[in-house]
JSON list of C-alpha atoms in Angstrom, two decimals:
[
{"chain": "A", "resi": 1, "resn": "UNK", "atom": "CA", "xyz": [191.32, 38.49, 111.31]},
{"chain": "A", "resi": 2, "resn": "UNK", "atom": "CA", "xyz": [188.86, 40.81, 110.24]},
{"chain": "A", "resi": 3, "resn": "UNK", "atom": "CA", "xyz": [185.38, 40.30, 111.81]},
{"chain": "A", "resi": 4, "resn": "UNK", "atom": "CA", "xyz": [183.13, 38.69, 109.40]},
{"chain": "A", "resi": 5, "resn": "UNK", "atom": "CA", "xyz": [179.68, 37.97, 111.30]},
{"chain": "A", "resi": 6, "resn": "UNK", "atom": "CA", "xyz": [178.57, 38.70, 114.66]},
{"chain": "A", "resi": 7, "resn": "UNK", "atom": "CA", "xyz": [175.29, 37.50, 116.35]},
{"chain": "A", "resi": 8, "resn": "UNK", "atom": "CA", "xyz": [173.63, 36.63, 119.61]},
{"chain": "A", "resi": 9, "resn": "UNK", "atom": "CA", "xyz": [173.33, 32.54, 119.28]},
{"chain": "A", "resi": 10, "resn": "UNK", "atom": "CA", "xyz": [172.70, 31.57, 122.97]},
{"chain": "A", "resi": 11, "resn": "UNK", "atom": "CA", "xyz": [172.12, 33.06, 126.42]},
{"chain": "A", "resi": 12, "resn": "UNK", "atom": "CA", "xyz": [175.33, 32.28, 128.37]},
{"chain": "A", "resi": 13, "resn": "UNK", "atom": "CA", "xyz": [178.40, 30.55, 127.36]},
{"chain": "A", "resi": 14, "resn": "UNK", "atom": "CA", "xyz": [178.74, 28.84, 123.93]},
{"chain": "A", "resi": 15, "resn": "UNK", "atom": "CA", "xyz": [180.11, 25.27, 124.66]},
{"chain": "A", "resi": 16, "resn": "UNK", "atom": "CA", "xyz": [181.49, 24.36, 121.03]},
{"chain": "A", "resi": 17, "resn": "UNK", "atom": "CA", "xyz": [181.12, 25.69, 117.48]},
{"chain": "A", "resi": 18, "resn": "UNK", "atom": "CA", "xyz": [181.48, 23.52, 114.39]},
{"chain": "A", "resi": 19, "resn": "UNK", "atom": "CA", "xyz": [181.41, 25.16, 110.91]},
{"chain": "A", "resi": 20, "resn": "UNK", "atom": "CA", "xyz": [180.21, 23.21, 107.80]},
{"chain": "A", "resi": 21, "resn": "UNK", "atom": "CA", "xyz": [183.10, 21.55, 105.86]},
{"chain": "A", "resi": 22, "resn": "UNK", "atom": "CA", "xyz": [181.96, 23.00, 102.68]},
{"chain": "A", "resi": 23, "resn": "UNK", "atom": "CA", "xyz": [182.16, 26.59, 103.80]},
{"chain": "A", "resi": 24, "resn": "UNK", "atom": "CA", "xyz": [185.30, 26.29, 106.17]},
{"chain": "A", "resi": 25, "resn": "UNK", "atom": "CA", "xyz": [186.40, 29.98, 105.57]},
{"chain": "A", "resi": 26, "resn": "UNK", "atom": "CA", "xyz": [182.64, 30.99, 105.27]},
{"chain": "A", "resi": 27, "resn": "UNK", "atom": "CA", "xyz": [183.01, 32.38, 102.11]},
{"chain": "A", "resi": 28, "resn": "UNK", "atom": "CA", "xyz": [182.44, 31.00, 98.51]},
{"chain": "A", "resi": 29, "resn": "UNK", "atom": "CA", "xyz": [184.26, 32.60, 95.80]},
{"chain": "A", "resi": 30, "resn": "UNK", "atom": "CA", "xyz": [183.87, 33.76, 92.19]},
{"chain": "A", "resi": 31, "resn": "UNK", "atom": "CA", "xyz": [186.55, 34.51, 89.93]},
{"chain": "A", "resi": 32, "resn": "UNK", "atom": "CA", "xyz": [186.75, 37.08, 87.59]},
{"chain": "A", "resi": 33, "resn": "UNK", "atom": "CA", "xyz": [184.52, 40.09, 88.94]},
{"chain": "A", "resi": 34, "resn": "UNK", "atom": "CA", "xyz": [185.67, 42.79, 90.92]},
{"chain": "A", "resi": 35, "resn": "UNK", "atom": "CA", "xyz": [189.14, 41.32, 91.86]},
{"chain": "A", "resi": 36, "resn": "UNK", "atom": "CA", "xyz": [190.13, 41.20, 95.43]},
{"chain": "A", "resi": 37, "resn": "UNK", "atom": "CA", "xyz": [193.49, 42.36, 95.55]},
{"chain": "A", "resi": 38, "resn": "UNK", "atom": "CA", "xyz": [195.63, 39.82, 93.71]},
{"chain": "A", "resi": 39, "resn": "UNK", "atom": "CA", "xyz": [193.86, 36.69, 93.41]},
{"chain": "A", "resi": 40, "resn": "UNK", "atom": "CA", "xyz": [190.98, 37.90, 90.97]},
{"chain": "A", "resi": 41, "resn": "UNK", "atom": "CA", "xyz": [188.50, 36.79, 93.23]},
{"chain": "A", "resi": 42, "resn": "UNK", "atom": "CA", "xyz": [185.29, 38.29, 94.94]},
{"chain": "A", "resi": 43, "resn": "UNK", "atom": "CA", "xyz": [182.95, 36.77, 97.27]},
{"chain": "A", "resi": 44, "resn": "UNK", "atom": "CA", "xyz": [179.97, 35.27, 95.75]},
{"chain": "A", "resi": 45, "resn": "UNK", "atom": "CA", "xyz": [178.14, 35.12, 99.17]},
{"chain": "A", "resi": 46, "resn": "UNK", "atom": "CA", "xyz": [179.12, 34.65, 102.66]},
{"chain": "A", "resi": 47, "resn": "UNK", "atom": "CA", "xyz": [177.35, 31.82, 103.77]},
{"chain": "A", "resi": 48, "resn": "UNK", "atom": "CA", "xyz": [177.93, 30.71, 107.01]},
{"chain": "A", "resi": 49, "resn": "UNK", "atom": "CA", "xyz": [176.82, 27.12, 108.00]},
{"chain": "A", "resi": 50, "resn": "UNK", "atom": "CA", "xyz": [177.38, 26.97, 111.78]},
{"chain": "A", "resi": 51, "resn": "UNK", "atom": "CA", "xyz": [176.24, 24.65, 114.40]},
{"chain": "A", "resi": 52, "resn": "UNK", "atom": "CA", "xyz": [176.69, 26.08, 118.14]},
{"chain": "A", "resi": 53, "resn": "UNK", "atom": "CA", "xyz": [175.91, 24.11, 121.58]},
{"chain": "A", "resi": 54, "resn": "UNK", "atom": "CA", "xyz": [175.34, 26.51, 124.38]},
{"chain": "A", "resi": 55, "resn": "UNK", "atom": "CA", "xyz": [174.65, 26.34, 128.28]},
{"chain": "A", "resi": 56, "resn": "UNK", "atom": "CA", "xyz": [171.34, 27.42, 127.71]},
{"chain": "A", "resi": 57, "resn": "UNK", "atom": "CA", "xyz": [170.46, 23.70, 126.90]},
{"chain": "A", "resi": 58, "resn": "UNK", "atom": "CA", "xyz": [170.39, 24.25, 123.41]},
{"chain": "A", "resi": 59, "resn": "UNK", "atom": "CA", "xyz": [172.19, 23.31, 120.09]},
{"chain": "A", "resi": 60, "resn": "UNK", "atom": "CA", "xyz": [171.52, 25.29, 117.06]},
{"chain": "A", "resi": 61, "resn": "UNK", "atom": "CA", "xyz": [172.11, 25.19, 113.14]},
{"chain": "A", "resi": 62, "resn": "UNK", "atom": "CA", "xyz": [172.66, 28.49, 111.84]},
{"chain": "A", "resi": 63, "resn": "UNK", "atom": "CA", "xyz": [173.00, 30.08, 108.14]},
{"chain": "A", "resi": 64, "resn": "UNK", "atom": "CA", "xyz": [174.90, 33.37, 108.52]},
{"chain": "A", "resi": 65, "resn": "UNK", "atom": "CA", "xyz": [172.64, 34.88, 111.43]},
{"chain": "A", "resi": 66, "resn": "UNK", "atom": "CA", "xyz": [169.75, 33.05, 110.90]},
{"chain": "A", "resi": 67, "resn": "UNK", "atom": "CA", "xyz": [168.32, 30.16, 112.94]},
{"chain": "A", "resi": 68, "resn": "UNK", "atom": "CA", "xyz": [167.71, 27.08, 110.43]},
{"chain": "A", "resi": 69, "resn": "UNK", "atom": "CA", "xyz": [166.69, 24.74, 113.09]},
{"chain": "A", "resi": 70, "resn": "UNK", "atom": "CA", "xyz": [167.45, 23.99, 116.85]},
{"chain": "A", "resi": 71, "resn": "UNK", "atom": "CA", "xyz": [167.48, 20.66, 118.91]},
{"chain": "A", "resi": 72, "resn": "UNK", "atom": "CA", "xyz": [165.97, 21.01, 122.61]},
{"chain": "A", "resi": 73, "resn": "UNK", "atom": "CA", "xyz": [166.20, 17.84, 124.61]},
{"chain": "A", "resi": 74, "resn": "UNK", "atom": "CA", "xyz": [162.43, 18.13, 125.90]},
{"chain": "A", "resi": 75, "resn": "UNK", "atom": "CA", "xyz": [161.36, 17.95, 122.26]},
{"chain": "A", "resi": 76, "resn": "UNK", "atom": "CA", "xyz": [163.26, 15.19, 121.42]},
{"chain": "A", "resi": 77, "resn": "UNK", "atom": "CA", "xyz": [162.71, 13.00, 124.33]},
{"chain": "A", "resi": 78, "resn": "UNK", "atom": "CA", "xyz": [159.41, 13.46, 125.76]},
{"chain": "A", "resi": 79, "resn": "UNK", "atom": "CA", "xyz": [158.90, 12.83, 129.25]},
{"chain": "A", "resi": 80, "resn": "UNK", "atom": "CA", "xyz": [162.18, 14.45, 130.23]},
{"chain": "A", "resi": 81, "resn": "UNK", "atom": "CA", "xyz": [162.68, 17.47, 132.00]},
{"chain": "A", "resi": 82, "resn": "UNK", "atom": "CA", "xyz": [164.10, 20.27, 129.79]},
{"chain": "A", "resi": 83, "resn": "UNK", "atom": "CA", "xyz": [166.98, 21.06, 131.94]},
{"chain": "A", "resi": 84, "resn": "UNK", "atom": "CA", "xyz": [168.12, 17.38, 132.57]},
{"chain": "A", "resi": 85, "resn": "UNK", "atom": "CA", "xyz": [170.58, 17.36, 129.53]},
{"chain": "A", "resi": 86, "resn": "UNK", "atom": "CA", "xyz": [172.81, 19.82, 127.90]},
{"chain": "A", "resi": 87, "resn": "UNK", "atom": "CA", "xyz": [174.54, 19.59, 124.51]},
{"chain": "A", "resi": 88, "resn": "UNK", "atom": "CA", "xyz": [178.36, 19.65, 125.44]},
{"chain": "A", "resi": 89, "resn": "UNK", "atom": "CA", "xyz": [179.74, 19.26, 122.15]},
{"chain": "A", "resi": 90, "resn": "UNK", "atom": "CA", "xyz": [178.91, 19.27, 118.60]},
{"chain": "A", "resi": 91, "resn": "UNK", "atom": "CA", "xyz": [180.60, 18.47, 114.91]},
{"chain": "A", "resi": 92, "resn": "UNK", "atom": "CA", "xyz": [179.27, 18.95, 111.60]},
{"chain": "A", "resi": 93, "resn": "UNK", "atom": "CA", "xyz": [180.15, 16.59, 108.73]},
{"chain": "A", "resi": 94, "resn": "UNK", "atom": "CA", "xyz": [178.33, 18.51, 105.92]},
{"chain": "A", "resi": 95, "resn": "UNK", "atom": "CA", "xyz": [175.66, 15.34, 106.00]},
{"chain": "A", "resi": 96, "resn": "UNK", "atom": "CA", "xyz": [175.66, 14.30, 109.75]},
{"chain": "A", "resi": 97, "resn": "UNK", "atom": "CA", "xyz": [175.73, 16.14, 113.03]},
{"chain": "A", "resi": 98, "resn": "UNK", "atom": "CA", "xyz": [177.81, 14.81, 115.86]},
{"chain": "A", "resi": 99, "resn": "UNK", "atom": "CA", "xyz": [176.48, 15.42, 119.47]},
{"chain": "A", "resi": 100, "resn": "UNK", "atom": "CA", "xyz": [178.18, 14.65, 122.75]},
{"chain": "A", "resi": 101, "resn": "UNK", "atom": "CA", "xyz": [176.40, 15.53, 126.16]},
{"chain": "A", "resi": 102, "resn": "UNK", "atom": "CA", "xyz": [177.59, 16.44, 129.77]},
{"chain": "A", "resi": 103, "resn": "UNK", "atom": "CA", "xyz": [175.98, 13.14, 130.96]},
{"chain": "A", "resi": 104, "resn": "UNK", "atom": "CA", "xyz": [178.31, 11.01, 128.46]},
{"chain": "A", "resi": 105, "resn": "UNK", "atom": "CA", "xyz": [175.60, 10.38, 125.59]},
{"chain": "A", "resi": 106, "resn": "UNK", "atom": "CA", "xyz": [176.40, 10.66, 122.05]},
{"chain": "A", "resi": 107, "resn": "UNK", "atom": "CA", "xyz": [174.04, 11.13, 119.15]},
{"chain": "A", "resi": 108, "resn": "UNK", "atom": "CA", "xyz": [174.34, 11.37, 115.38]},
{"chain": "A", "resi": 109, "resn": "UNK", "atom": "CA", "xyz": [171.53, 13.35, 113.45]},
{"chain": "A", "resi": 110, "resn": "UNK", "atom": "CA", "xyz": [171.19, 14.22, 109.78]},
{"chain": "A", "resi": 111, "resn": "UNK", "atom": "CA", "xyz": [172.47, 17.52, 109.33]},
{"chain": "A", "resi": 112, "resn": "UNK", "atom": "CA", "xyz": [169.76, 19.32, 107.72]},
{"chain": "A", "resi": 113, "resn": "UNK", "atom": "CA", "xyz": [166.41, 17.52, 109.45]},
{"chain": "A", "resi": 114, "resn": "UNK", "atom": "CA", "xyz": [168.12, 16.90, 112.61]},
{"chain": "A", "resi": 115, "resn": "UNK", "atom": "CA", "xyz": [166.48, 13.40, 112.43]},
{"chain": "A", "resi": 116, "resn": "UNK", "atom": "CA", "xyz": [168.54, 10.97, 115.06]},
{"chain": "A", "resi": 117, "resn": "UNK", "atom": "CA", "xyz": [169.97, 7.98, 113.43]},
{"chain": "A", "resi": 118, "resn": "UNK", "atom": "CA", "xyz": [172.33, 6.91, 116.16]},
{"chain": "A", "resi": 119, "resn": "UNK", "atom": "CA", "xyz": [171.94, 7.22, 119.90]},
{"chain": "A", "resi": 120, "resn": "UNK", "atom": "CA", "xyz": [173.80, 5.72, 122.87]},
{"chain": "A", "resi": 121, "resn": "UNK", "atom": "CA", "xyz": [172.76, 6.98, 126.43]},
{"chain": "A", "resi": 122, "resn": "UNK", "atom": "CA", "xyz": [175.92, 7.50, 128.84]},
{"chain": "A", "resi": 123, "resn": "UNK", "atom": "CA", "xyz": [178.41, 5.79, 126.18]},
{"chain": "A", "resi": 124, "resn": "UNK", "atom": "CA", "xyz": [181.08, 7.54, 128.57]},
{"chain": "A", "resi": 125, "resn": "UNK", "atom": "CA", "xyz": [179.03, 8.02, 131.73]},
{"chain": "A", "resi": 126, "resn": "UNK", "atom": "CA", "xyz": [180.69, 11.23, 132.31]},
{"chain": "A", "resi": 127, "resn": "UNK", "atom": "CA", "xyz": [181.16, 14.78, 130.18]},
{"chain": "A", "resi": 128, "resn": "UNK", "atom": "CA", "xyz": [181.90, 14.16, 126.49]},
{"chain": "A", "resi": 129, "resn": "UNK", "atom": "CA", "xyz": [184.30, 16.97, 125.76]},
{"chain": "A", "resi": 130, "resn": "UNK", "atom": "CA", "xyz": [184.67, 16.61, 122.06]},
{"chain": "A", "resi": 131, "resn": "UNK", "atom": "CA", "xyz": [183.36, 14.89, 118.99]},
{"chain": "A", "resi": 132, "resn": "UNK", "atom": "CA", "xyz": [184.91, 14.55, 115.63]},
{"chain": "A", "resi": 133, "resn": "UNK", "atom": "CA", "xyz": [183.78, 12.38, 112.69]},
{"chain": "A", "resi": 134, "resn": "UNK", "atom": "CA", "xyz": [186.51, 10.33, 110.72]},
{"chain": "A", "resi": 135, "resn": "UNK", "atom": "CA", "xyz": [187.62, 12.13, 107.33]},
{"chain": "A", "resi": 136, "resn": "UNK", "atom": "CA", "xyz": [186.53, 10.70, 104.17]},
{"chain": "A", "resi": 137, "resn": "UNK", "atom": "CA", "xyz": [190.03, 10.01, 103.09]},
{"chain": "A", "resi": 138, "resn": "UNK", "atom": "CA", "xyz": [191.39, 6.75, 101.86]},
{"chain": "A", "resi": 139, "resn": "UNK", "atom": "CA", "xyz": [192.37, 5.82, 105.73]},
{"chain": "A", "resi": 140, "resn": "UNK", "atom": "CA", "xyz": [189.16, 7.07, 106.86]},
{"chain": "A", "resi": 141, "resn": "UNK", "atom": "CA", "xyz": [187.32, 5.00, 104.48]},
{"chain": "A", "resi": 142, "resn": "UNK", "atom": "CA", "xyz": [189.31, 1.89, 105.52]},
{"chain": "A", "resi": 143, "resn": "UNK", "atom": "CA", "xyz": [188.05, 2.52, 108.72]},
{"chain": "A", "resi": 144, "resn": "UNK", "atom": "CA", "xyz": [184.75, 2.86, 108.08]},
{"chain": "A", "resi": 145, "resn": "UNK", "atom": "CA", "xyz": [184.42, -0.48, 106.21]},
{"chain": "A", "resi": 146, "resn": "UNK", "atom": "CA", "xyz": [180.85, -0.86, 105.17]},
{"chain": "A", "resi": 147, "resn": "UNK", "atom": "CA", "xyz": [179.30, 1.92, 107.64]},
{"chain": "A", "resi": 148, "resn": "UNK", "atom": "CA", "xyz": [178.15, 5.00, 106.83]},
{"chain": "A", "resi": 149, "resn": "UNK", "atom": "CA", "xyz": [179.99, 7.40, 109.23]},
{"chain": "A", "resi": 150, "resn": "UNK", "atom": "CA", "xyz": [182.27, 7.28, 112.11]},
{"chain": "A", "resi": 151, "resn": "UNK", "atom": "CA", "xyz": [182.41, 9.44, 115.13]},
{"chain": "A", "resi": 152, "resn": "UNK", "atom": "CA", "xyz": [184.98, 9.60, 117.86]},
{"chain": "A", "resi": 153, "resn": "UNK", "atom": "CA", "xyz": [183.82, 10.66, 121.16]},
{"chain": "A", "resi": 154, "resn": "UNK", "atom": "CA", "xyz": [186.38, 11.89, 123.89]},
{"chain": "A", "resi": 155, "resn": "UNK", "atom": "CA", "xyz": [185.20, 12.47, 127.55]},
{"chain": "A", "resi": 156, "resn": "UNK", "atom": "CA", "xyz": [186.50, 13.07, 130.87]},
{"chain": "A", "resi": 157, "resn": "UNK", "atom": "CA", "xyz": [186.88, 9.81, 131.67]},
{"chain": "A", "resi": 158, "resn": "UNK", "atom": "CA", "xyz": [190.01, 9.63, 129.46]},
{"chain": "A", "resi": 159, "resn": "UNK", "atom": "CA", "xyz": [188.68, 7.52, 126.82]},
{"chain": "A", "resi": 160, "resn": "UNK", "atom": "CA", "xyz": [188.04, 7.58, 123.41]},
{"chain": "A", "resi": 161, "resn": "UNK", "atom": "CA", "xyz": [185.03, 5.55, 121.88]},
{"chain": "A", "resi": 162, "resn": "UNK", "atom": "CA", "xyz": [184.61, 5.01, 118.05]},
{"chain": "A", "resi": 163, "resn": "UNK", "atom": "CA", "xyz": [180.66, 4.96, 117.24]},
{"chain": "A", "resi": 164, "resn": "UNK", "atom": "CA", "xyz": [179.79, 3.40, 113.67]},
{"chain": "A", "resi": 165, "resn": "UNK", "atom": "CA", "xyz": [176.80, 4.55, 112.16]},
{"chain": "A", "resi": 166, "resn": "UNK", "atom": "CA", "xyz": [175.39, 1.61, 109.98]},
{"chain": "A", "resi": 167, "resn": "UNK", "atom": "CA", "xyz": [174.64, 2.07, 106.23]},
{"chain": "A", "resi": 168, "resn": "UNK", "atom": "CA", "xyz": [171.09, 2.71, 105.67]},
{"chain": "A", "resi": 169, "resn": "UNK", "atom": "CA", "xyz": [169.37, 0.50, 103.32]},
{"chain": "A", "resi": 170, "resn": "UNK", "atom": "CA", "xyz": [167.87, 1.96, 100.13]},
{"chain": "A", "resi": 171, "resn": "UNK", "atom": "CA", "xyz": [166.09, 0.34, 97.62]},
{"chain": "A", "resi": 172, "resn": "UNK", "atom": "CA", "xyz": [168.19, -0.22, 94.20]},
{"chain": "A", "resi": 173, "resn": "UNK", "atom": "CA", "xyz": [166.42, 2.39, 91.43]},
{"chain": "A", "resi": 174, "resn": "UNK", "atom": "CA", "xyz": [165.37, -0.92, 89.24]},
{"chain": "A", "resi": 175, "resn": "UNK", "atom": "CA", "xyz": [163.75, -2.32, 92.06]},
{"chain": "A", "resi": 176, "resn": "UNK", "atom": "CA", "xyz": [161.57, 0.53, 92.91]},
{"chain": "A", "resi": 177, "resn": "UNK", "atom": "CA", "xyz": [160.68, 1.18, 89.09]},
{"chain": "A", "resi": 178, "resn": "UNK", "atom": "CA", "xyz": [159.62, -2.39, 88.92]},
{"chain": "A", "resi": 179, "resn": "UNK", "atom": "CA", "xyz": [157.50, -1.73, 91.98]},
{"chain": "A", "resi": 180, "resn": "UNK", "atom": "CA", "xyz": [155.92, 1.18, 90.43]},
{"chain": "A", "resi": 181, "resn": "UNK", "atom": "CA", "xyz": [155.07, -0.54, 87.16]},
{"chain": "A", "resi": 182, "resn": "UNK", "atom": "CA", "xyz": [153.48, -3.46, 89.12]},
{"chain": "A", "resi": 183, "resn": "UNK", "atom": "CA", "xyz": [151.36, -1.00, 91.25]},
{"chain": "A", "resi": 184, "resn": "UNK", "atom": "CA", "xyz": [150.09, 0.52, 88.15]},
{"chain": "A", "resi": 185, "resn": "UNK", "atom": "CA", "xyz": [149.42, -3.19, 86.32]},
{"chain": "A", "resi": 186, "resn": "UNK", "atom": "CA", "xyz": [147.48, -3.88, 89.54]},
{"chain": "A", "resi": 187, "resn": "UNK", "atom": "CA", "xyz": [145.63, -0.78, 89.88]},
{"chain": "A", "resi": 188, "resn": "UNK", "atom": "CA", "xyz": [144.33, -1.27, 86.25]},
{"chain": "A", "resi": 189, "resn": "UNK", "atom": "CA", "xyz": [143.13, -4.97, 86.77]},
{"chain": "A", "resi": 190, "resn": "UNK", "atom": "CA", "xyz": [141.42, -3.79, 90.13]},
{"chain": "A", "resi": 191, "resn": "UNK", "atom": "CA", "xyz": [139.63, -0.88, 87.87]},
{"chain": "A", "resi": 192, "resn": "UNK", "atom": "CA", "xyz": [138.68, -3.52, 85.45]},
{"chain": "A", "resi": 193, "resn": "UNK", "atom": "CA", "xyz": [137.15, -5.87, 87.66]},
{"chain": "A", "resi": 194, "resn": "UNK", "atom": "CA", "xyz": [135.17, -3.22, 89.89]},
{"chain": "A", "resi": 195, "resn": "UNK", "atom": "CA", "xyz": [134.12, -1.55, 86.74]},
{"chain": "A", "resi": 196, "resn": "UNK", "atom": "CA", "xyz": [133.84, -3.95, 83.45]},
{"chain": "A", "resi": 197, "resn": "UNK", "atom": "CA", "xyz": [134.24, -2.47, 80.38]},
{"chain": "A", "resi": 198, "resn": "UNK", "atom": "CA", "xyz": [136.81, 0.03, 81.83]},
{"chain": "A", "resi": 199, "resn": "UNK", "atom": "CA", "xyz": [139.13, -0.48, 79.16]}
]
């Protein structure tokens, strides 16, 4: 229980805090240098990847004590007063960030860019008290089916809801290469038509 890091994240109370799954203990270890007791390990770097939701209406992503980025309602939903909503709960899957609000809304964002992929306004209609991603274990993958992620939300209404994030469509690499080749050929043909004798 030795304190590793302390910093001021919010003005007032912190509603929820989530630690990225790749840094569950907040430290990455390197073997073989400067033995740490009997383990033969030493800290390589203390990289805390933390998401916090506070009563100051902000949700922040931190790397150690440095603010990486933050969410604010009035910036993401123009036209809504900045004190209309407050982030209540958060959970970081490493890839996605799950959020629940005091009004019962649920959202899923991309963790590194905070681009919103999923949003249900007042999914519960009352305070969301916790959110959690379905783990990527075998039973979790079976529950996911063809979806990219699944988030459970729990609220004061005594209900638990499952939110499924549809798999985002992406182009196969062969199709992308084919499109690039077609674009190059079309450009050369257009240049030949515009400037006879170009080739």
